[in-house]
Short mmCIF file of C-alpha atoms and ligand atoms in Angstrom, two decimals:
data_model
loop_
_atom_site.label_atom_id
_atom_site.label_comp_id
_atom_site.label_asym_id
_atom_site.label_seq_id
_atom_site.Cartn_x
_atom_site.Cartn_y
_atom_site.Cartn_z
CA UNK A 1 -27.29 -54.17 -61.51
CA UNK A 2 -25.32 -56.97 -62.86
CA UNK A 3 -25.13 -60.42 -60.90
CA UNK A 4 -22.68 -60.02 -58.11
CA UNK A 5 -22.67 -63.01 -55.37
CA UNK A 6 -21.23 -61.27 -53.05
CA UNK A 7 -23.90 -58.44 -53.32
CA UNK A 8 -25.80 -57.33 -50.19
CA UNK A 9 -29.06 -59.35 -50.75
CA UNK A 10 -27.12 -61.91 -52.01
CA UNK A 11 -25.38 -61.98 -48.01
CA UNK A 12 -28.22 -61.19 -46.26
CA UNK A 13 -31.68 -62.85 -47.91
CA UNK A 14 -30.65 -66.42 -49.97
CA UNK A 15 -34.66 -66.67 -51.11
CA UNK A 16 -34.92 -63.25 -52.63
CA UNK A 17 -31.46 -63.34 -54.63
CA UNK A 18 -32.12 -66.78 -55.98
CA UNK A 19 -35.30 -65.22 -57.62
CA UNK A 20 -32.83 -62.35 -58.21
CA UNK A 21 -30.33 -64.34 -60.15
CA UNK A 22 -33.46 -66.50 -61.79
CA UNK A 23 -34.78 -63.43 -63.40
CA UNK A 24 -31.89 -61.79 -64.41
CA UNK A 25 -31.39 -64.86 -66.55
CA UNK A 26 -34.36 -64.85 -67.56
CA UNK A 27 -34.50 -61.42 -68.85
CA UNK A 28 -31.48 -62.33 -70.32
CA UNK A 29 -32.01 -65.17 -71.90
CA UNK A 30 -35.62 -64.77 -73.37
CA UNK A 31 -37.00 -62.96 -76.15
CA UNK A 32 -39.24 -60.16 -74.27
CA UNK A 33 -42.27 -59.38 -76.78
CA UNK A 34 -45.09 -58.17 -74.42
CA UNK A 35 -45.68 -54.74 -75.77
CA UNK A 36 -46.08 -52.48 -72.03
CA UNK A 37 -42.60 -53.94 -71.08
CA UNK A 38 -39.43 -53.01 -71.70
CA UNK A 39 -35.34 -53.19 -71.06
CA UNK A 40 -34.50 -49.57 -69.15
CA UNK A 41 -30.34 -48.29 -69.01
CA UNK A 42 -28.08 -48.82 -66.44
CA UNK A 43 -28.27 -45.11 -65.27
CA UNK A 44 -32.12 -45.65 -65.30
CA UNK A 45 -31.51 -48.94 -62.86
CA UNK A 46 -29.41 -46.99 -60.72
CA UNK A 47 -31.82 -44.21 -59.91
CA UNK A 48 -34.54 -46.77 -59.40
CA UNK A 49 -32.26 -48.68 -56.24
CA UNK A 50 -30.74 -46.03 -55.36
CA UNK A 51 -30.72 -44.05 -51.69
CA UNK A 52 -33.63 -41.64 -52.66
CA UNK A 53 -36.09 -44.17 -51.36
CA UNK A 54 -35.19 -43.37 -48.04
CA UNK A 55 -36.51 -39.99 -48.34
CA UNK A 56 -39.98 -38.31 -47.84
CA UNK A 57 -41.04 -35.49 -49.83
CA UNK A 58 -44.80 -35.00 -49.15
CA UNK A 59 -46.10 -32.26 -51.22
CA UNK A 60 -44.28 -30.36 -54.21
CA UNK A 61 -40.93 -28.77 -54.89
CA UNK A 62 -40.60 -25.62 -52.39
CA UNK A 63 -43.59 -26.43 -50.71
CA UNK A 64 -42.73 -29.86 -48.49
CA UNK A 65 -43.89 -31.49 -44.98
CA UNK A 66 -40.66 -32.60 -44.52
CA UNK A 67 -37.33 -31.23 -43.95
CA UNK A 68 -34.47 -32.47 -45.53
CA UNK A 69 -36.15 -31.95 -49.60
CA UNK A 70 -33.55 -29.38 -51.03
CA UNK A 71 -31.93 -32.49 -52.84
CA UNK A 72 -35.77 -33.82 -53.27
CA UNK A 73 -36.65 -30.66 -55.15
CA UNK A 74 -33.80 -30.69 -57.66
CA UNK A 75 -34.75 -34.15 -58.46
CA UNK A 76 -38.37 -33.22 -59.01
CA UNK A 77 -38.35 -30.17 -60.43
CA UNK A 78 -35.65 -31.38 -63.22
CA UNK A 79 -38.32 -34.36 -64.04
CA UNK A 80 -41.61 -32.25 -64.16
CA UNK A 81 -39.03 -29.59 -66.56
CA UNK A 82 -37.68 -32.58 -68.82
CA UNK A 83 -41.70 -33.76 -69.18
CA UNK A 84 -42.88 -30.82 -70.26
CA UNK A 85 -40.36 -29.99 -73.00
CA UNK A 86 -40.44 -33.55 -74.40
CA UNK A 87 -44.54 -33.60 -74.08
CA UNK A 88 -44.65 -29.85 -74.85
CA UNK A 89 -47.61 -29.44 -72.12
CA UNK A 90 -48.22 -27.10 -69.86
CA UNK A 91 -48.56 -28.99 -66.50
CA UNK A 92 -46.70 -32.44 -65.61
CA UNK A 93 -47.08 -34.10 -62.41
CA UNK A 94 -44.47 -36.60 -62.64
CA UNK A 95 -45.62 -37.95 -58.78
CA UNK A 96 -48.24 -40.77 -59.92
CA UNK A 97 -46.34 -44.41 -58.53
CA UNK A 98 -48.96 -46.04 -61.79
CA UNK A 99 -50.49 -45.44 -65.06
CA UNK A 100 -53.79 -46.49 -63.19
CA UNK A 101 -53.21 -43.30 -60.65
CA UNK A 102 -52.39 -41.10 -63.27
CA UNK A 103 -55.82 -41.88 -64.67
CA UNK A 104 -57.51 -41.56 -61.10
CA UNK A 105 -55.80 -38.49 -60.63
CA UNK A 106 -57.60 -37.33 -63.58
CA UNK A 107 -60.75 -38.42 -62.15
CA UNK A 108 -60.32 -37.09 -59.29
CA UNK A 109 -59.48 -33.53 -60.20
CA UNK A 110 -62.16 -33.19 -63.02
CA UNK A 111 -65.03 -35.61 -62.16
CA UNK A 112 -65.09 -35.42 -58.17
CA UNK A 113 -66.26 -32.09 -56.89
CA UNK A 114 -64.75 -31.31 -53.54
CA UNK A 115 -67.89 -32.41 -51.43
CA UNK A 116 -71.73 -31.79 -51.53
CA UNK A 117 -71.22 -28.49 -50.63
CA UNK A 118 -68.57 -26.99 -53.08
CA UNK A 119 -71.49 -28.74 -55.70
CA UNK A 120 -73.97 -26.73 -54.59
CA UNK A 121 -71.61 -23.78 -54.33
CA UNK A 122 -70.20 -23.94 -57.50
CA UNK A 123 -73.69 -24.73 -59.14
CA UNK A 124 -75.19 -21.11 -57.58
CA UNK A 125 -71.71 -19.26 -58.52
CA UNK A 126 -71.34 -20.71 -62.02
CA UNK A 127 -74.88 -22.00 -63.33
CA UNK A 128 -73.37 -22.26 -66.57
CA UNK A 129 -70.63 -24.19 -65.54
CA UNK A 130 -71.38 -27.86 -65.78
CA UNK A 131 -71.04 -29.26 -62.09
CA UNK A 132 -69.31 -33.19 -62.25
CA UNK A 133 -70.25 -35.83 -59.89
CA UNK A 134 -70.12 -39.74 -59.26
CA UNK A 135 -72.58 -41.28 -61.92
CA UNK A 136 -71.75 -38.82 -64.34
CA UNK A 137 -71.63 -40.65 -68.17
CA UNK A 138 -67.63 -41.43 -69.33
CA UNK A 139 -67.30 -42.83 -72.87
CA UNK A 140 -64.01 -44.78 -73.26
CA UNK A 141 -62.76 -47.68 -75.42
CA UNK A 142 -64.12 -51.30 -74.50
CA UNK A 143 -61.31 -53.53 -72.67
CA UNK A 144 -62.12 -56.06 -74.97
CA UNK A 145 -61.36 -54.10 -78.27
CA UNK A 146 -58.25 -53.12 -76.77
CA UNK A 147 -59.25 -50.65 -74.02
CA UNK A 148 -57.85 -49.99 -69.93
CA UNK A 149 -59.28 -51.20 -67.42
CA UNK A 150 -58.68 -47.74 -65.56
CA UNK A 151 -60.83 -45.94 -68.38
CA UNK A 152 -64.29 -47.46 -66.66
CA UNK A 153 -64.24 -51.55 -66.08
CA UNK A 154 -66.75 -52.44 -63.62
CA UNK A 155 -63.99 -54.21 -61.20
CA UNK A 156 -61.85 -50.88 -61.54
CA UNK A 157 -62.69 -47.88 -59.30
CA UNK A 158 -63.47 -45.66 -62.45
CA UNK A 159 -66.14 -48.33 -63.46
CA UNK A 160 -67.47 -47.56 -59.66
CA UNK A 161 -67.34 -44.41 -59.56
CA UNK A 162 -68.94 -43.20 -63.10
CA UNK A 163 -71.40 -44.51 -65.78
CA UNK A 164 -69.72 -46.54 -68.70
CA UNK A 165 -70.20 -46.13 -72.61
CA UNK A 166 -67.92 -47.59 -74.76
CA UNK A 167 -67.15 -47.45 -78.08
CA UNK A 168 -65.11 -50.31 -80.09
CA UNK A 169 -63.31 -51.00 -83.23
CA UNK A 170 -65.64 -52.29 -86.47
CA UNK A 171 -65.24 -55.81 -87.21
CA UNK A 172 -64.61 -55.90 -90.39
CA UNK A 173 -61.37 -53.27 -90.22
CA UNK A 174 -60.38 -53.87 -86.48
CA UNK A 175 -60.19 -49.68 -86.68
CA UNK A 176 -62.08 -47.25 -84.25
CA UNK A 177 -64.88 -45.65 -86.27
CA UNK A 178 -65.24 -41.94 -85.84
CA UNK A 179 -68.52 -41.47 -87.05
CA UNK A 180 -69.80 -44.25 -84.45
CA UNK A 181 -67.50 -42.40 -81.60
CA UNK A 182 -69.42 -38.95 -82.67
CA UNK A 183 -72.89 -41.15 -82.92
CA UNK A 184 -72.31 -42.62 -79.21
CA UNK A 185 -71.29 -39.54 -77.95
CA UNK A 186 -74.30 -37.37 -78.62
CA UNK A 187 -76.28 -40.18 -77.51
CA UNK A 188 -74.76 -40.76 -74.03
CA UNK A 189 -73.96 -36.98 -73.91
CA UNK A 190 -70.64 -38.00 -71.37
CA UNK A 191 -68.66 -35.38 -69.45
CA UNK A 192 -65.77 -37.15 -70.06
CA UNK A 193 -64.06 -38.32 -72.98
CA UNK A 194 -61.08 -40.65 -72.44
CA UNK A 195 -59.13 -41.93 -75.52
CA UNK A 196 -56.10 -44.29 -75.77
CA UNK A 197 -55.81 -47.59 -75.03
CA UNK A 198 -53.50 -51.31 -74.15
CA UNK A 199 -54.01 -52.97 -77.51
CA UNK A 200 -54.64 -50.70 -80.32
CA UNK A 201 -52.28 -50.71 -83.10
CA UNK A 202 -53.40 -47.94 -85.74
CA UNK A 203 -52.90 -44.20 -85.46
CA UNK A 204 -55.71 -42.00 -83.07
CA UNK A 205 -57.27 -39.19 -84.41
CA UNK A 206 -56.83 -36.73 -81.53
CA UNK A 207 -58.37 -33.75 -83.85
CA UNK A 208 -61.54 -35.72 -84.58
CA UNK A 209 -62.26 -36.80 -80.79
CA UNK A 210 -61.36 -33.25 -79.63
CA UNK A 211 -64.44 -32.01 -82.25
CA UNK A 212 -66.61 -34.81 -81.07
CA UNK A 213 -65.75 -33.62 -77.26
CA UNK A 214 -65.78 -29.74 -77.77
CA UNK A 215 -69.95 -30.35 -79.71
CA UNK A 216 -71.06 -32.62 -76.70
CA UNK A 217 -69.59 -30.41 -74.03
CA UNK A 218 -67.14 -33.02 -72.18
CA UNK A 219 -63.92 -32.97 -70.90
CA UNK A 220 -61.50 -35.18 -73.22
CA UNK A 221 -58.15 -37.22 -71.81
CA UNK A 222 -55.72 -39.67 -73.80
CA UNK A 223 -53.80 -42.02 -72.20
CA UNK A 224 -50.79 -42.50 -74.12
CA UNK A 225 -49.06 -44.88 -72.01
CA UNK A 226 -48.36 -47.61 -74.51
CA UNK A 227 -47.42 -44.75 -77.45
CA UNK A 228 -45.70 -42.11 -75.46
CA UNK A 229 -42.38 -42.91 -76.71
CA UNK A 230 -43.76 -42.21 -80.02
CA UNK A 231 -45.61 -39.21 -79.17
CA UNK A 232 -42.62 -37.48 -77.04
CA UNK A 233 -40.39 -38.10 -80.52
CA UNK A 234 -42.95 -36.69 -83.04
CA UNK A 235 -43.43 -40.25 -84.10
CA UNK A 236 -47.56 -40.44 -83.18
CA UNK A 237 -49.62 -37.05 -83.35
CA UNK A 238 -49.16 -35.40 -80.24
CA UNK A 239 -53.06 -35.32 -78.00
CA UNK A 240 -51.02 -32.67 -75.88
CA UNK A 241 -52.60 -29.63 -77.81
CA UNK A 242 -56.08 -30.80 -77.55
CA UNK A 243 -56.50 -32.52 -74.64
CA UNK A 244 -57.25 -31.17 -71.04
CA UNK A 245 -55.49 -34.25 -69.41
CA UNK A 246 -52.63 -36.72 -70.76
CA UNK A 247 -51.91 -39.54 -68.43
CA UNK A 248 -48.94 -42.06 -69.44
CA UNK A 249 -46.94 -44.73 -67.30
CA UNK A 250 -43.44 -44.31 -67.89
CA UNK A 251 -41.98 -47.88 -68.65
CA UNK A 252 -43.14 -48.90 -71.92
CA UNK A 253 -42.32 -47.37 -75.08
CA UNK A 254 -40.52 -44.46 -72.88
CA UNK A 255 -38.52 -46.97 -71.08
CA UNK A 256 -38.35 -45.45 -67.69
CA UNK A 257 -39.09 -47.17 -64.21
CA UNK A 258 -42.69 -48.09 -63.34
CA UNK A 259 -44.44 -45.56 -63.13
CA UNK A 260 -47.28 -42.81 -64.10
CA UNK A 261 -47.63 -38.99 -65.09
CA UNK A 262 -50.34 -36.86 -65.75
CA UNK A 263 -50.42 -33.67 -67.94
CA UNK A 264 -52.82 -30.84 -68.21
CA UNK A 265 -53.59 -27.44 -69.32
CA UNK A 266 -52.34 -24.80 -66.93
CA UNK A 267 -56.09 -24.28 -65.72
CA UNK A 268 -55.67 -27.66 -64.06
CA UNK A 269 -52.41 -27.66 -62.73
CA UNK A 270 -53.56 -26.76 -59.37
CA UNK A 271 -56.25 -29.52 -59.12
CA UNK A 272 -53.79 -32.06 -60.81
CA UNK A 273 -51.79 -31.45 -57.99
CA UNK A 274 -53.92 -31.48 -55.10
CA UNK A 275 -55.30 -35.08 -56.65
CA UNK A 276 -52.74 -36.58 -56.87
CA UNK A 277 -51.27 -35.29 -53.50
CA UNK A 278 -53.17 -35.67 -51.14
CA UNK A 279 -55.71 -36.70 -52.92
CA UNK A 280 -54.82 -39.77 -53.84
CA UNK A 281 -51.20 -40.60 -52.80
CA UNK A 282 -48.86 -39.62 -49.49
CA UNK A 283 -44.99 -39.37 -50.25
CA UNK A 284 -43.88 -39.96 -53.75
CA UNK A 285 -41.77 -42.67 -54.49
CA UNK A 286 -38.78 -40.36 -55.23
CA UNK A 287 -36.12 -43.09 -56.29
CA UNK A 288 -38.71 -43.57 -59.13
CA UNK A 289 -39.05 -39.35 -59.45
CA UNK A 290 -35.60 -39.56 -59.84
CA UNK A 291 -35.27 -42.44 -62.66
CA UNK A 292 -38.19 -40.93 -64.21
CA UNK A 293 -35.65 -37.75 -64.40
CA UNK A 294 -33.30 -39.88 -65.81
CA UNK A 295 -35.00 -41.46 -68.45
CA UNK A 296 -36.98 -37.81 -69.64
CA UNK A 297 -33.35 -36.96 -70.07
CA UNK A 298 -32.37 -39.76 -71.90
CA UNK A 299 -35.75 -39.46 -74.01
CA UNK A 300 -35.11 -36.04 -75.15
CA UNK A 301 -31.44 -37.02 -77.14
CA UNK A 302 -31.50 -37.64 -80.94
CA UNK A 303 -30.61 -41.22 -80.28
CA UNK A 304 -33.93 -41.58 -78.83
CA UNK A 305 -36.10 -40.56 -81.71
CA UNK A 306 -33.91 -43.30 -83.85
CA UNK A 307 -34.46 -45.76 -81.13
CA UNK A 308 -38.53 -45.50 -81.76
CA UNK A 309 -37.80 -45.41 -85.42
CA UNK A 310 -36.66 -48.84 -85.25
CA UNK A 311 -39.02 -49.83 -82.64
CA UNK A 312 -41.95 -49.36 -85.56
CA UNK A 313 -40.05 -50.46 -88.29
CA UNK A 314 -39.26 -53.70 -86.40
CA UNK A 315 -43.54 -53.70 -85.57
CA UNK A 316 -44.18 -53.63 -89.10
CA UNK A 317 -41.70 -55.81 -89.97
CA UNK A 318 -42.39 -58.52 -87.37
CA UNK A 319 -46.39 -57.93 -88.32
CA UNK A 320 -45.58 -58.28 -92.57
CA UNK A 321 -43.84 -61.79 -91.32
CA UNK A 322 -46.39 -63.16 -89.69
CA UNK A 323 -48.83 -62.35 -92.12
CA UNK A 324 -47.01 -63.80 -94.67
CA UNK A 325 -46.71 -67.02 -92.30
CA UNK A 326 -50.69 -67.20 -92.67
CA UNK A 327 -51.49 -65.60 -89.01
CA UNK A 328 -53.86 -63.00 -89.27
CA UNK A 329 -53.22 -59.14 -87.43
CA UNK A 330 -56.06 -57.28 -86.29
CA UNK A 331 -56.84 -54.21 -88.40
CA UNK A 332 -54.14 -55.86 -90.85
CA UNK A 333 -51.19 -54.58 -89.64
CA UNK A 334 -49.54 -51.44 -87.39
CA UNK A 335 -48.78 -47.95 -87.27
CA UNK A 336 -47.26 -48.37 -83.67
CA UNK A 337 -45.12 -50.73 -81.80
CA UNK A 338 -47.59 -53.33 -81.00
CA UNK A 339 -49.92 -55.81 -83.22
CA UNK A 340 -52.89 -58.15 -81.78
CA UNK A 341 -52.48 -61.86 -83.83
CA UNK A 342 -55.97 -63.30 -84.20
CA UNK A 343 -54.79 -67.36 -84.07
CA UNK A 344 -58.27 -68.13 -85.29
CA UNK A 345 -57.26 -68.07 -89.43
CA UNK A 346 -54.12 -69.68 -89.20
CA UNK A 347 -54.06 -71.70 -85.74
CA UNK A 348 -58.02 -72.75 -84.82
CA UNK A 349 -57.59 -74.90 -82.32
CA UNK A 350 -54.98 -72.95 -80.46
CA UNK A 351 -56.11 -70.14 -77.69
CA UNK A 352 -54.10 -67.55 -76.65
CA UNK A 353 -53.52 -69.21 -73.60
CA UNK A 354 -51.77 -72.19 -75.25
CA UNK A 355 -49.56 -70.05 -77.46
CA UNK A 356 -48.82 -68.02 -74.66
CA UNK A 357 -47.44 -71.16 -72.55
CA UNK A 358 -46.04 -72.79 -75.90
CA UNK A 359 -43.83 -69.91 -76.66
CA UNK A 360 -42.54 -69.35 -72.98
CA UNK A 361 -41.32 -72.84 -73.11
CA UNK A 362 -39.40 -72.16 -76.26
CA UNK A 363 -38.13 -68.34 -74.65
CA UNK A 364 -40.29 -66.40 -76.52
CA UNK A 365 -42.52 -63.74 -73.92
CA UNK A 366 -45.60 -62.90 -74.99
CA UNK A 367 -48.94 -62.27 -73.22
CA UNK A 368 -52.14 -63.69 -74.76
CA UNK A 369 -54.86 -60.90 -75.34
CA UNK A 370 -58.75 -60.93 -76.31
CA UNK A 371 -58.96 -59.88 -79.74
CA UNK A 372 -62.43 -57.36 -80.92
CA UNK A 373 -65.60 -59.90 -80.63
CA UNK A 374 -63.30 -62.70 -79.27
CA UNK A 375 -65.71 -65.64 -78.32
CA UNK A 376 -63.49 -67.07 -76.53
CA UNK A 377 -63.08 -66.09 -72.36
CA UNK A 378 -60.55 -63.57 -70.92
CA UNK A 379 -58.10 -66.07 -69.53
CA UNK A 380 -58.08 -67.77 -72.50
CA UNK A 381 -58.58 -65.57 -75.57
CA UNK A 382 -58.19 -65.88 -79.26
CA UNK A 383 -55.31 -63.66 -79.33
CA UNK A 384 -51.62 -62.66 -78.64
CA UNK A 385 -50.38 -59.22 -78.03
CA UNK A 386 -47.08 -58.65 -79.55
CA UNK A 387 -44.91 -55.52 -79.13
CA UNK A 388 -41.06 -54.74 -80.30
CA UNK A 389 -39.89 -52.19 -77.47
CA UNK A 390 -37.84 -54.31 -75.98
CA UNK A 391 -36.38 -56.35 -78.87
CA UNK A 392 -35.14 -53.18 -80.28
CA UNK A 393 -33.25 -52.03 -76.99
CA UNK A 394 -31.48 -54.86 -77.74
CA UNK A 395 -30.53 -53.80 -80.83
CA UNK A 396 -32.21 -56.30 -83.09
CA UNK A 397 -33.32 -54.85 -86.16
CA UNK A 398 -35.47 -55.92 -89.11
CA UNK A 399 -33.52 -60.00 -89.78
CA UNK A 400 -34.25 -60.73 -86.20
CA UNK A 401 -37.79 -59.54 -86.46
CA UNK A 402 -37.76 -62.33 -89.72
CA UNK A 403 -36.64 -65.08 -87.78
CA UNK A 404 -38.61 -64.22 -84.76
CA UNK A 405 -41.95 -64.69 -87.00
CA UNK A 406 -40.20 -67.80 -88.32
CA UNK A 407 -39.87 -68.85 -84.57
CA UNK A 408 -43.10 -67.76 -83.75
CA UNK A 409 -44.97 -70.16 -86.22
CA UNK A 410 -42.77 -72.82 -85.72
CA UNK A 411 -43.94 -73.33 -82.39
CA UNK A 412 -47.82 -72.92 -82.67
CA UNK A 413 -47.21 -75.26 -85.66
CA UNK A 414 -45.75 -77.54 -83.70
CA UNK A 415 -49.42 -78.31 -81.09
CA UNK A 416 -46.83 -77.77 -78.20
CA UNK A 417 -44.10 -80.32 -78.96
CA UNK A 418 -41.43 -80.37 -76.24
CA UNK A 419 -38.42 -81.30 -78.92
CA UNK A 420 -39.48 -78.02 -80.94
CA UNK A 421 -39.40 -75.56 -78.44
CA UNK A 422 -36.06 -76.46 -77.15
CA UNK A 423 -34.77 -76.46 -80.74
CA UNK A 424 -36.27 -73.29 -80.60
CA UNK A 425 -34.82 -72.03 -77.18
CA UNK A 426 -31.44 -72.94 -78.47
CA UNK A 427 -31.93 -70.68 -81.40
CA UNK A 428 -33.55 -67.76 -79.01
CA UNK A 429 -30.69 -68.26 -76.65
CA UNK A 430 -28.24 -67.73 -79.73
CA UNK A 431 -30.07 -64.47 -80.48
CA UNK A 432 -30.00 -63.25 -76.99
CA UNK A 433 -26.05 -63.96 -76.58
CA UNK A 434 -25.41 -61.66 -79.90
CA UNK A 435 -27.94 -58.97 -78.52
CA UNK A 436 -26.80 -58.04 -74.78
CA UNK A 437 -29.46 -56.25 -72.43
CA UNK A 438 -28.31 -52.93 -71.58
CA UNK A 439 -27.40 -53.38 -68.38
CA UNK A 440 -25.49 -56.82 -69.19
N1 PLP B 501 -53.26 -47.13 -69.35
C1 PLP B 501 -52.94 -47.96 -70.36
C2 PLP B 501 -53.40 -47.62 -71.74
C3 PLP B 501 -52.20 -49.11 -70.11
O1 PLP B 501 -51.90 -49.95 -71.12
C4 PLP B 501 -51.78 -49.39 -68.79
C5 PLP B 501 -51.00 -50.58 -68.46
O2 PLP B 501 -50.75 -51.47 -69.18
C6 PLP B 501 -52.16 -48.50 -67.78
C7 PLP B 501 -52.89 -47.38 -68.09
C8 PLP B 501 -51.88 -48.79 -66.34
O3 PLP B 501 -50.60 -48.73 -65.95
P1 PLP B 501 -50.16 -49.39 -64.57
O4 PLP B 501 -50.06 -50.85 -64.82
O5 PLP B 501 -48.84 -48.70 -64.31
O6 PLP B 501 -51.19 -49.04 -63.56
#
């Protein structure tokens, strides 16, 4: 929606469209770098505000608690169809409202028997059949090293609900070591393996975890929600073939509306289902089924695939700047569309934290991030998490990703003077006029 002052809200509620109007110039007039977000189309918009929210559709396509679906189950059905041809998996519920749901689903379905009983029942029918229950062993990449806090943090209801092991990355190559991964896993023996992860910037070795998973007996799930705009265009090794469960959100790399979905094998599908409804969730948020429609369908043209090669071309660029600006990248560089800057080498005395606020000030987004072994604490870090998603919706391409470095270093160079960053925010604002948001 573009700015309209005579728009409803802008009529009816002055406090909400003021922050309306603020953020549409803010989205329009910053540089957005945080890797998870993104800038989604104007048909995408229109499906997320549009009249389906009015409408509930409690259970699946054909098989509702409310009247009044038909329209519900076109919607629906065309976004579970588009999933599974761009994911090529068998099962896609596309009803999660998160990427943290999608995981619980997950949970849910293969880690939470149905009560005490069916345990007991299922342990007399099917002795050989491992039985899963709360407390059962999950081994899933540390938060810290780049990790979800859905895949088993303490605060998190999968850190409640199960035992934790995590593997990390080595600290001398920032890179997930397989060999430790297969070492851990025979030693925790876990029923679950989950792979995937926030801030990881190198390629995942789907083949080797499946081995690791298939010789210790557990269940294995990626979450691809930072990469799955990569994986649905061939541009990341798929997990899809051997994996039981693929989660994803929908808005990052895929650049659809918030949002989750979860994928399995048909064996699955009908436990998937019954997680996630009623399980888990009551009536879908089907404004966001139907955006999520709308951007699966926008995801499976051949302009979409060219779109995520310039998304990584743009990461590598923007990561080859930097280093050559002195800032160090974790595991030296990327295969994806994010990078993790360790400040340490180049900028000691500046935290994440401080970059973080430095940069806003001057219009450039970013989110500071704990880097592997960081000594520093969580809210302030030794890191910044940089991603090129939404840069390259724009349209910028491999000069802008130059200058952005140049940017970049100009202002943790400059300890946080005020007369650099607006020098800089003139130049970002420059940038931003040339390169129009979609929906602009
Ligand atoms: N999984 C991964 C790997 C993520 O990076 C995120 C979010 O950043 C999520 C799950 C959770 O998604 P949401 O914020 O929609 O719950």
């Amino acid at each position: 929606m573009t700015r309209n002052d005579d728009s409803p809200i802008a009529r009816q509620d002055p406090e909400i469209w003021k922050a309306f109007v603020a953020e549409e110039e803010r989205q329009r007039n910053t540089l957005e770098l945080i890797a998870s977000e993104n800038h989604v189309s104007p048909a995408v918009l229109q499906a997320a505000g549009s009249i389906f929210t009015n409408k509930y559709a409690e259970g699946y396509p054909g098989r509702r608690y409310y009247g009044g679906c038909e329209n519900m189950d076109i919607v629906e059905s065309i976004a579970i169809d588009r999933a599974k041809q761009l994911f090529g998996c068998d099962h896609a519920n596309v009803q999660p409202s998160s990427g943290s749901q999608a995981n619980q689903a997950v949970l849910l379905a293969a880690m939470l028997p149905g009560s005490r009983f069916a345990e007991a029942e299922q342990r007399e029918k099917n002795p050989d059949q491992p039985v899963r229950t709360p407390g059962d062993m999950i081994l899933s990449l540390h938060l810290d090293h780049g990790g979800h806090l859905s895949h088993g943090k303490n605060v998190n209801i999968s850190g409640k609900w199960f035992r934790v092991t995590h593997y990390g990355v080595e600290r001398e190559t920032g890179r997930i070591n397989m060999d430790e991964v297969a070492r851990l896993a025979r030693d925790c023996k876990p029923k679950m393996i989950i792979t995937g992860a926030s801030a990881y910037s190198r390629t995942w070795e789907w083949d080797k975890f499946a081995e690791i998973a298939q010789e210790v007996g557990a269940l294995l799930m990626a979450d691809i929600a930072h990469i799955a705009g990569l994986v649905a265009t061939g541009l990341h090794p798929s997990p899809v073939p051997v994996c039981d469960f693929v989660t994803t959100t929908t808005h990052k790399t895929l650049r659809g509306p918030r949002g989750g979905l979860t994928m399995c094998k048909a064996d699955w599908q009908k436990k998937i289902d019954s997680a996630v409804f009623p399980g888990m969730q009551g009536g879908p948020l089907m404004h966001i089924v139907a955006a999520k429609a709308v951007a699966f369908g926008e995801a499976l043209k051949p302009e979409f695939k060219k779109y995520q090669q310039r998304v990584i071309e743009n990461a590598k660029t923007l990561a080859e700047s930097l280093v050559s600006r002195k800032l160090n990248i974790v595991s030296g560089g990327t295969d994806n569309h994010l990078m993790l800057v360790d400040l340490r080498d180049g900028f000691p005395t500046v935290s994440g934290a401080m970059a973080e606020d430095w940069l806003g000030k001057a219009g450039i987004v970013v989110n500071k991030n704990m880097i592997p072994f960081d000594e520093r604490k969580p809210m302030e870090t030794s890191g910044l998490r940089l991603g090129t998603p939404a840069l390259t919706t724009r349209g910028m391409g491999i000069d802008e990703m130059r200058k952005v470095a140049d940017l970049i270093v100009r202002v943790l160079g400059s300890e946080g003077d005020a007369k650099v960053a607006e020098s800089v925010k003139a130049e970002v604002h420059g940038m931003c006029e040339q390169f129009k948001l979609p929906h602009a």
